[in-house]
PDB file of C-alpha atoms in Angstrom:
ATOM      1  CA  MET A  54       0.100   0.095  -0.049  1.00 53.00           C
ATOM      2  CA  THR A  55       3.009   2.416   0.772  1.00 60.00           C
ATOM      3  CA  GLY A  56       4.409   1.878  -2.869  1.00 66.00           C
ATOM      4  CA  GLY A  57       0.785   2.592  -4.305  1.00 70.00           C
ATOM      5  CA  ARG A  58       0.611   5.851  -2.008  1.00 69.00           C
ATOM      6  CA  GLU A  59       3.996   7.001  -3.147  1.00 73.00           C
ATOM      7  CA  SER A  60       3.348   6.424  -7.060  1.00 69.00           C
ATOM      8  CA  LEU A  61      -0.367   8.059  -6.596  1.00 66.00           C
ATOM      9  CA  MET A  62       1.791  11.259  -4.760  1.00 64.00           C
ATOM     10  CA  ARG A  63       4.937  11.152  -7.610  1.00 68.00           C
ATOM     11  CA  HIS A  64       1.765  11.290 -10.224  1.00 61.00           C
ATOM     12  CA  TRP A  65      -0.135  14.375  -8.280  1.00 64.00           C
ATOM     13  CA  ARG A  66       3.500  16.372  -7.892  1.00 65.00           C
ATOM     14  CA  CYS A  67       3.863  15.928 -11.766  1.00 60.00           C
ATOM     15  CA  ILE A  68       0.335  17.017 -12.635  1.00 63.00           C
ATOM     16  CA  GLY A  69       0.947  20.144 -10.383  1.00 55.00           C
ATOM     17  CA  ALA A  70       4.205  20.968 -12.184  1.00 51.00           C
ATOM     18  CA  ALA A  71       2.629  20.770 -15.411  1.00 52.00           C
ATOM     19  CA  LEU A  72      -0.242  22.976 -14.268  1.00 52.00           C
ATOM     20  CA  ALA A  73       2.637  25.318 -12.762  1.00 49.00           C
ATOM     21  CA  VAL A  74       4.356  25.529 -16.147  1.00 47.00           C
ATOM     22  CA  LEU A  75       1.063  25.804 -18.123  1.00 51.00           C
ATOM     23  CA  MET A  76       0.228  28.959 -15.885  1.00 52.00           C
ATOM     24  CA  VAL A  77       3.748  30.502 -16.583  1.00 49.00           C
ATOM     25  CA  LEU A  78       3.114  29.953 -20.089  1.00 49.00           C
ATOM     26  CA  VAL A  79      -0.329  31.467 -20.164  1.00 52.00           C
ATOM     27  CA  ALA A  80       0.870  34.612 -17.887  1.00 50.00           C
ATOM     28  CA  GLY A  81       3.782  35.099 -20.283  1.00 50.00           C
ATOM     29  CA  LEU A  82       1.581  35.109 -23.626  1.00 47.00           C
ATOM     30  CA  ALA A  83      -0.890  37.514 -21.819  1.00 46.00           C
ATOM     31  CA  ARG A  84       2.034  39.813 -20.922  1.00 46.00           C
ATOM     32  CA  ALA A  85       3.461  39.453 -24.567  1.00 36.00           C
ATOM     33  CA  GLN A  86       0.002  40.606 -26.374  1.00 37.00           C
ATOM     34  CA  THR A  87       0.038  43.743 -24.325  1.00 38.00           C
ATOM     35  CA  THR A  88       3.112  45.185 -26.101  1.00 47.00           C
ATOM     36  CA  ILE A  89       2.277  46.065 -29.344  1.00 60.00           C
ATOM     37  CA  ASP A  90       3.831  48.096 -32.469  1.00 75.00           C
ATOM     38  CA  LEU A  91       1.292  50.748 -32.881  1.00 76.00           C
ATOM     39  CA  GLU A  92       2.716  52.020 -36.212  1.00 80.00           C
ATOM     40  CA  ARG A  93       2.471  48.608 -37.726  1.00 83.00           C
ATOM     41  CA  SER A  94      -1.081  47.944 -36.175  1.00 84.00           C
ATOM     42  CA  PHE A  95      -2.475  51.536 -37.056  1.00 86.00           C
ATOM     43  CA  ALA A  96      -0.638  52.218 -39.965  1.00 86.00           C
ATOM     44  CA  ASP A  97      -3.639  53.568 -42.020  1.00 88.00           C
ATOM     45  CA  GLY A  98      -5.004  55.992 -39.188  1.00 89.00           C
ATOM     46  CA  LEU A  99      -1.231  57.633 -38.801  1.00 93.00           C
ATOM     47  CA  THR A 100       0.390  60.412 -40.671  1.00 93.00           C
ATOM     48  CA  ALA A 101       3.771  61.976 -40.286  1.00 94.00           C
ATOM     49  CA  VAL A 102       4.735  63.554 -37.151  1.00 94.00           C
ATOM     50  CA  PRO A 103       4.739  67.557 -37.848  1.00 93.00           C
ATOM     51  CA  THR A 104       8.434  68.864 -38.427  1.00 91.00           C
ATOM     52  CA  GLY A 105       7.557  72.478 -36.793  1.00 89.00           C
ATOM     53  CA  ALA A 106       7.306  73.324 -33.093  1.00 93.00           C
ATOM     54  CA  LEU A 107       4.459  71.177 -30.914  1.00 95.00           C
ATOM     55  CA  ASP A 108       3.482  74.098 -28.922  1.00 94.00           C
ATOM     56  CA  VAL A 109       0.297  72.975 -27.824  1.00 95.00           C
ATOM     57  CA  THR A 110       0.812  70.029 -25.151  1.00 95.00           C
ATOM     58  CA  GLY A 111      -1.361  68.342 -22.821  1.00 96.00           C
ATOM     59  CA  SER A 112      -1.651  64.654 -20.835  1.00 97.00           C
ATOM     60  CA  PHE A 113      -4.592  62.641 -19.610  1.00 97.00           C
ATOM     61  CA  TYR A 114      -4.488  60.342 -16.779  1.00 97.00           C
ATOM     62  CA  VAL A 115      -7.095  57.492 -17.554  1.00 97.00           C
ATOM     63  CA  PRO A 116      -8.176  55.118 -15.002  1.00 96.00           C
ATOM     64  CA  ALA A 117      -8.218  51.357 -15.985  1.00 95.00           C
ATOM     65  CA  TYR A 118     -10.098  48.973 -13.883  1.00 89.00           C
ATOM     66  CA  SER A 119      -8.482  45.500 -14.584  1.00 88.00           C
ATOM     67  CA  SER A 120      -9.093  44.048 -11.549  1.00 86.00           C
ATOM     68  CA  VAL A 121     -11.989  45.136  -9.307  1.00 83.00           C
ATOM     69  CA  SER A 122     -12.795  43.709  -5.625  1.00 78.00           C
ATOM     70  CA  MET A 123     -16.209  42.449  -5.136  1.00 75.00           C
ATOM     71  CA  SER A 124     -18.149  40.718  -2.194  1.00 76.00           C
ATOM     72  CA  GLN A 125     -16.573  42.818   0.445  1.00 79.00           C
ATOM     73  CA  GLY A 126     -13.224  41.720  -0.791  1.00 74.00           C
ATOM     74  CA  LYS A 127     -13.647  38.252  -1.218  1.00 78.00           C
ATOM     75  CA  LEU A 128     -13.845  38.102  -4.744  1.00 78.00           C
ATOM     76  CA  ARG A 129     -11.760  39.613  -7.459  1.00 81.00           C
ATOM     77  CA  ALA A 130     -13.169  40.265 -10.893  1.00 85.00           C
ATOM     78  CA  ASP A 131     -10.330  40.811 -13.533  1.00 90.00           C
ATOM     79  CA  PHE A 132     -11.339  42.410 -16.816  1.00 91.00           C
ATOM     80  CA  SER A 133     -10.213  43.268 -20.288  1.00 94.00           C
ATOM     81  CA  VAL A 134      -9.056  46.753 -21.019  1.00 95.00           C
ATOM     82  CA  THR A 135      -9.007  48.454 -24.018  1.00 96.00           C
ATOM     83  CA  LEU A 136      -7.661  52.028 -24.148  1.00 97.00           C
ATOM     84  CA  ALA A 137      -8.830  54.270 -26.911  1.00 97.00           C
ATOM     85  CA  ILE A 138      -7.353  57.583 -27.669  1.00 97.00           C
ATOM     86  CA  HIS A 139      -9.044  59.476 -30.721  1.00 97.00           C
ATOM     87  CA  ASN A 140      -8.136  62.637 -32.568  1.00 98.00           C
ATOM     88  CA  ALA A 141     -11.265  64.998 -32.090  1.00 97.00           C
ATOM     89  CA  SER A 142      -9.726  67.193 -34.717  1.00 97.00           C
ATOM     90  CA  GLU A 143     -11.075  67.207 -38.269  1.00 97.00           C
ATOM     91  CA  THR A 144      -8.274  68.990 -39.778  1.00 96.00           C
ATOM     92  CA  LYS A 145      -5.127  68.683 -37.704  1.00 96.00           C
ATOM     93  CA  PRO A 146      -2.928  65.449 -36.967  1.00 97.00           C
ATOM     94  CA  LEU A 147      -2.499  64.800 -33.307  1.00 98.00           C
ATOM     95  CA  VAL A 148       0.919  63.498 -31.818  1.00 97.00           C
ATOM     96  CA  LEU A 149       1.032  61.145 -29.266  1.00 97.00           C
ATOM     97  CA  LYS A 150       4.434  61.350 -27.213  1.00 96.00           C
ATOM     98  CA  ARG A 151       3.812  58.591 -24.498  1.00 96.00           C
ATOM     99  CA  ILE A 152       1.482  56.035 -23.728  1.00 97.00           C
ATOM    100  CA  ALA A 153       2.171  54.286 -20.179  1.00 97.00           C
ATOM    101  CA  TYR A 154       0.469  51.748 -18.200  1.00 96.00           C
ATOM    102  CA  PHE A 155       0.801  51.834 -14.445  1.00 97.00           C
ATOM    103  CA  ASP A 156      -0.001  49.620 -11.469  1.00 94.00           C
ATOM    104  CA  GLY A 157      -1.892  50.961  -8.119  1.00 92.00           C
ATOM    105  CA  THR A 158       1.424  51.527  -6.520  1.00 95.00           C
ATOM    106  CA  GLY A 159       2.389  54.053  -9.301  1.00 96.00           C
ATOM    107  CA  LYS A 160       4.955  51.529 -10.791  1.00 97.00           C
ATOM    108  CA  GLN A 161       4.893  51.685 -14.511  1.00 97.00           C
ATOM    109  CA  VAL A 162       3.870  48.140 -16.059  1.00 95.00           C
ATOM    110  CA  ASP A 163       4.122  48.601 -19.684  1.00 94.00           C
ATOM    111  CA  SER A 164       5.325  51.631 -22.299  1.00 94.00           C
ATOM    112  CA  TYR A 165       3.686  51.425 -25.726  1.00 94.00           C
ATOM    113  CA  LEU A 166       5.535  54.222 -27.940  1.00 93.00           C
ATOM    114  CA  LYS A 167       9.075  53.826 -28.815  1.00 90.00           C
ATOM    115  CA  ARG A 168       8.929  57.197 -30.741  1.00 92.00           C
ATOM    116  CA  PRO A 169       6.145  59.977 -30.885  1.00 94.00           C
ATOM    117  CA  ILE A 170       3.512  59.076 -33.529  1.00 95.00           C
ATOM    118  CA  ALA A 171       0.766  61.349 -34.883  1.00 96.00           C
ATOM    119  CA  LEU A 172      -2.944  60.232 -35.685  1.00 97.00           C
ATOM    120  CA  LYS A 173      -4.626  61.402 -38.549  1.00 97.00           C
ATOM    121  CA  PRO A 174      -7.586  63.471 -38.266  1.00 97.00           C
ATOM    122  CA  PHE A 175     -10.362  61.741 -36.752  1.00 97.00           C
ATOM    123  CA  GLY A 176      -7.766  58.628 -36.373  1.00 96.00           C
ATOM    124  CA  THR A 177      -7.961  56.582 -33.484  1.00 96.00           C
ATOM    125  CA  VAL A 178      -5.364  53.983 -31.976  1.00 95.00           C
ATOM    126  CA  ASP A 179      -6.473  51.372 -29.064  1.00 94.00           C
ATOM    127  CA  ILE A 180      -4.557  49.111 -26.772  1.00 95.00           C
ATOM    128  CA  TYR A 181      -5.850  45.889 -25.330  1.00 95.00           C
ATOM    129  CA  ILE A 182      -5.004  44.439 -22.036  1.00 94.00           C
ATOM    130  CA  PRO A 183      -6.513  40.931 -21.990  1.00 94.00           C
ATOM    131  CA  GLU A 184      -8.371  39.630 -18.912  1.00 91.00           C
ATOM    132  CA  LEU A 185      -5.670  37.272 -17.906  1.00 91.00           C
ATOM    133  CA  ASP A 186      -2.886  40.235 -17.579  1.00 92.00           C
ATOM    134  CA  VAL A 187      -3.424  41.271 -13.820  1.00 89.00           C
ATOM    135  CA  ARG A 188      -0.234  43.089 -13.662  1.00 91.00           C
ATOM    136  CA  ALA A 189      -1.504  46.122 -12.641  1.00 91.00           C
ATOM    137  CA  GLY A 190      -4.301  45.160 -10.279  1.00 85.00           C
ATOM    138  CA  THR A 191      -7.121  47.214  -8.770  1.00 86.00           C
ATOM    139  CA  GLY A 192      -5.340  50.434  -9.306  1.00 89.00           C
ATOM    140  CA  ALA A 193      -4.154  50.427 -12.761  1.00 93.00           C
ATOM    141  CA  ASN A 194      -4.148  53.535 -14.995  1.00 96.00           C
ATOM    142  CA  PHE A 195      -2.709  55.087 -17.964  1.00 97.00           C
ATOM    143  CA  ILE A 196      -0.709  58.348 -18.703  1.00 98.00           C
ATOM    144  CA  VAL A 197      -1.257  59.558 -22.251  1.00 97.00           C
ATOM    145  CA  GLU A 198       0.869  62.496 -23.396  1.00 97.00           C
ATOM    146  CA  TRP A 199       0.205  64.419 -26.556  1.00 97.00           C
ATOM    147  CA  ALA A 200       0.842  67.401 -28.452  1.00 97.00           C
ATOM    148  CA  SER A 201      -0.224  69.461 -31.601  1.00 96.00           C
ATOM    149  CA  ALA A 202       1.459  72.031 -33.743  1.00 95.00           C
ATOM    150  CA  GLY A 203      -0.938  75.041 -32.659  1.00 93.00           C
ATOM    151  CA  GLU A 204      -4.584  74.974 -31.888  1.00 95.00           C
ATOM    152  CA  ILE A 205      -6.412  71.850 -32.087  1.00 96.00           C
ATOM    153  CA  ALA A 206      -9.681  69.740 -30.536  1.00 97.00           C
ATOM    154  CA  GLU A 207      -8.908  68.315 -27.199  1.00 96.00           C
ATOM    155  CA  PRO A 208      -8.413  64.557 -28.026  1.00 97.00           C
ATOM    156  CA  VAL A 209     -10.961  62.142 -26.337  1.00 98.00           C
ATOM    157  CA  VAL A 210      -9.280  59.279 -24.012  1.00 98.00           C
ATOM    158  CA  GLU A 211     -10.964  56.361 -22.616  1.00 98.00           C
ATOM    159  CA  THR A 212     -10.922  53.093 -21.422  1.00 96.00           C
ATOM    160  CA  LEU A 213     -13.527  50.237 -21.980  1.00 96.00           C
ATOM    161  CA  MET A 214     -13.488  47.372 -19.465  1.00 94.00           C
ATOM    162  CA  PHE A 215     -15.109  44.006 -20.262  1.00 94.00           C
ATOM    163  CA  GLY A 216     -15.476  40.796 -18.014  1.00 90.00           C
ATOM    164  CA  SER A 217     -17.490  38.011 -16.452  1.00 86.00           C
ATOM    165  CA  VAL A 218     -18.009  36.635 -13.168  1.00 82.00           C
ATOM    166  CA  GLY A 219     -19.836  33.503 -13.234  1.00 84.00           C
ATOM    167  CA  ASN A 220     -22.867  33.968 -15.772  1.00 90.00           C
ATOM    168  CA  ARG A 221     -22.762  37.745 -15.258  1.00 86.00           C
ATOM    169  CA  HIS A 222     -21.227  39.919 -17.778  1.00 88.00           C
ATOM    170  CA  PHE A 223     -20.126  43.469 -16.963  1.00 88.00           C
ATOM    171  CA  SER A 224     -18.888  46.356 -19.029  1.00 91.00           C
ATOM    172  CA  PHE A 225     -18.009  50.203 -18.196  1.00 92.00           C
ATOM    173  CA  VAL A 226     -16.571  53.093 -19.688  1.00 94.00           C
ATOM    174  CA  SER A 227     -13.854  55.382 -17.562  1.00 94.00           C
ATOM    175  CA  GLN A 228     -12.930  58.775 -19.294  1.00 97.00           C
ATOM    176  CA  GLY A 229      -9.878  60.234 -19.038  1.00 96.00           C
ATOM    177  CA  ARG A 230      -9.140  63.308 -17.290  1.00 96.00           C
ATOM    178  CA  ALA A 231      -6.981  66.068 -18.538  1.00 95.00           C
ATOM    179  CA  ILE A 232      -4.082  66.430 -16.178  1.00 93.00           C
ATOM    180  CA  LYS A 233      -3.871  69.949 -14.860  1.00 83.00           C
ATOM    181  CA  ILE A 234      -1.664  71.583 -12.075  1.00 78.00           C
ATOM    182  CA  VAL A 235      -4.064  73.074  -9.352  1.00 77.00           C
ATOM    183  CA  GLY A 236      -3.362  75.007  -6.160  1.00 77.00           C
ATOM    184  CA  GLY A 237      -1.281  77.454  -7.598  1.00 69.00           C
ATOM    185  CA  LYS A 238      -1.374  81.224  -7.108  1.00 68.00           C
TER     186      LYS A 238
END
């Protein structure tokens, strides 16, 4: 009986090890999906970055609820997140200088631009964070920095979250907020 028990224990250890390796692989794939080449993925919606002075600049803070605590903290629901950045100008390109993803402690989790890119008028880019990518946790957020050569319509920046808990499906939108320095004289 002891030999059978040891054999069974070895069998379960092997299964446990295989599951651990599978989880590491799935987590790695989820992370790999978050870093994309925006220039290639959205080539049709991009244009040349203006060569003149980019004298109008701004930045947005965008909450992204990739994980949400539920049931008085006893349950965590994970959501996919899509960050969408829209050029609201009908006539001018919008230059994106920085798109960064942060966790709830303020640590940068990912960065999506190697160099500035310019959206065509009414152009849009989006970044997808899969439901399995929980690196940023409950306090996830994006910072989007933009610029323009002269006056331009303010961009529209938002996140869409979607997920399921049991047989219930949830989706909601979070609007980006322009980062403004307050409290000065």
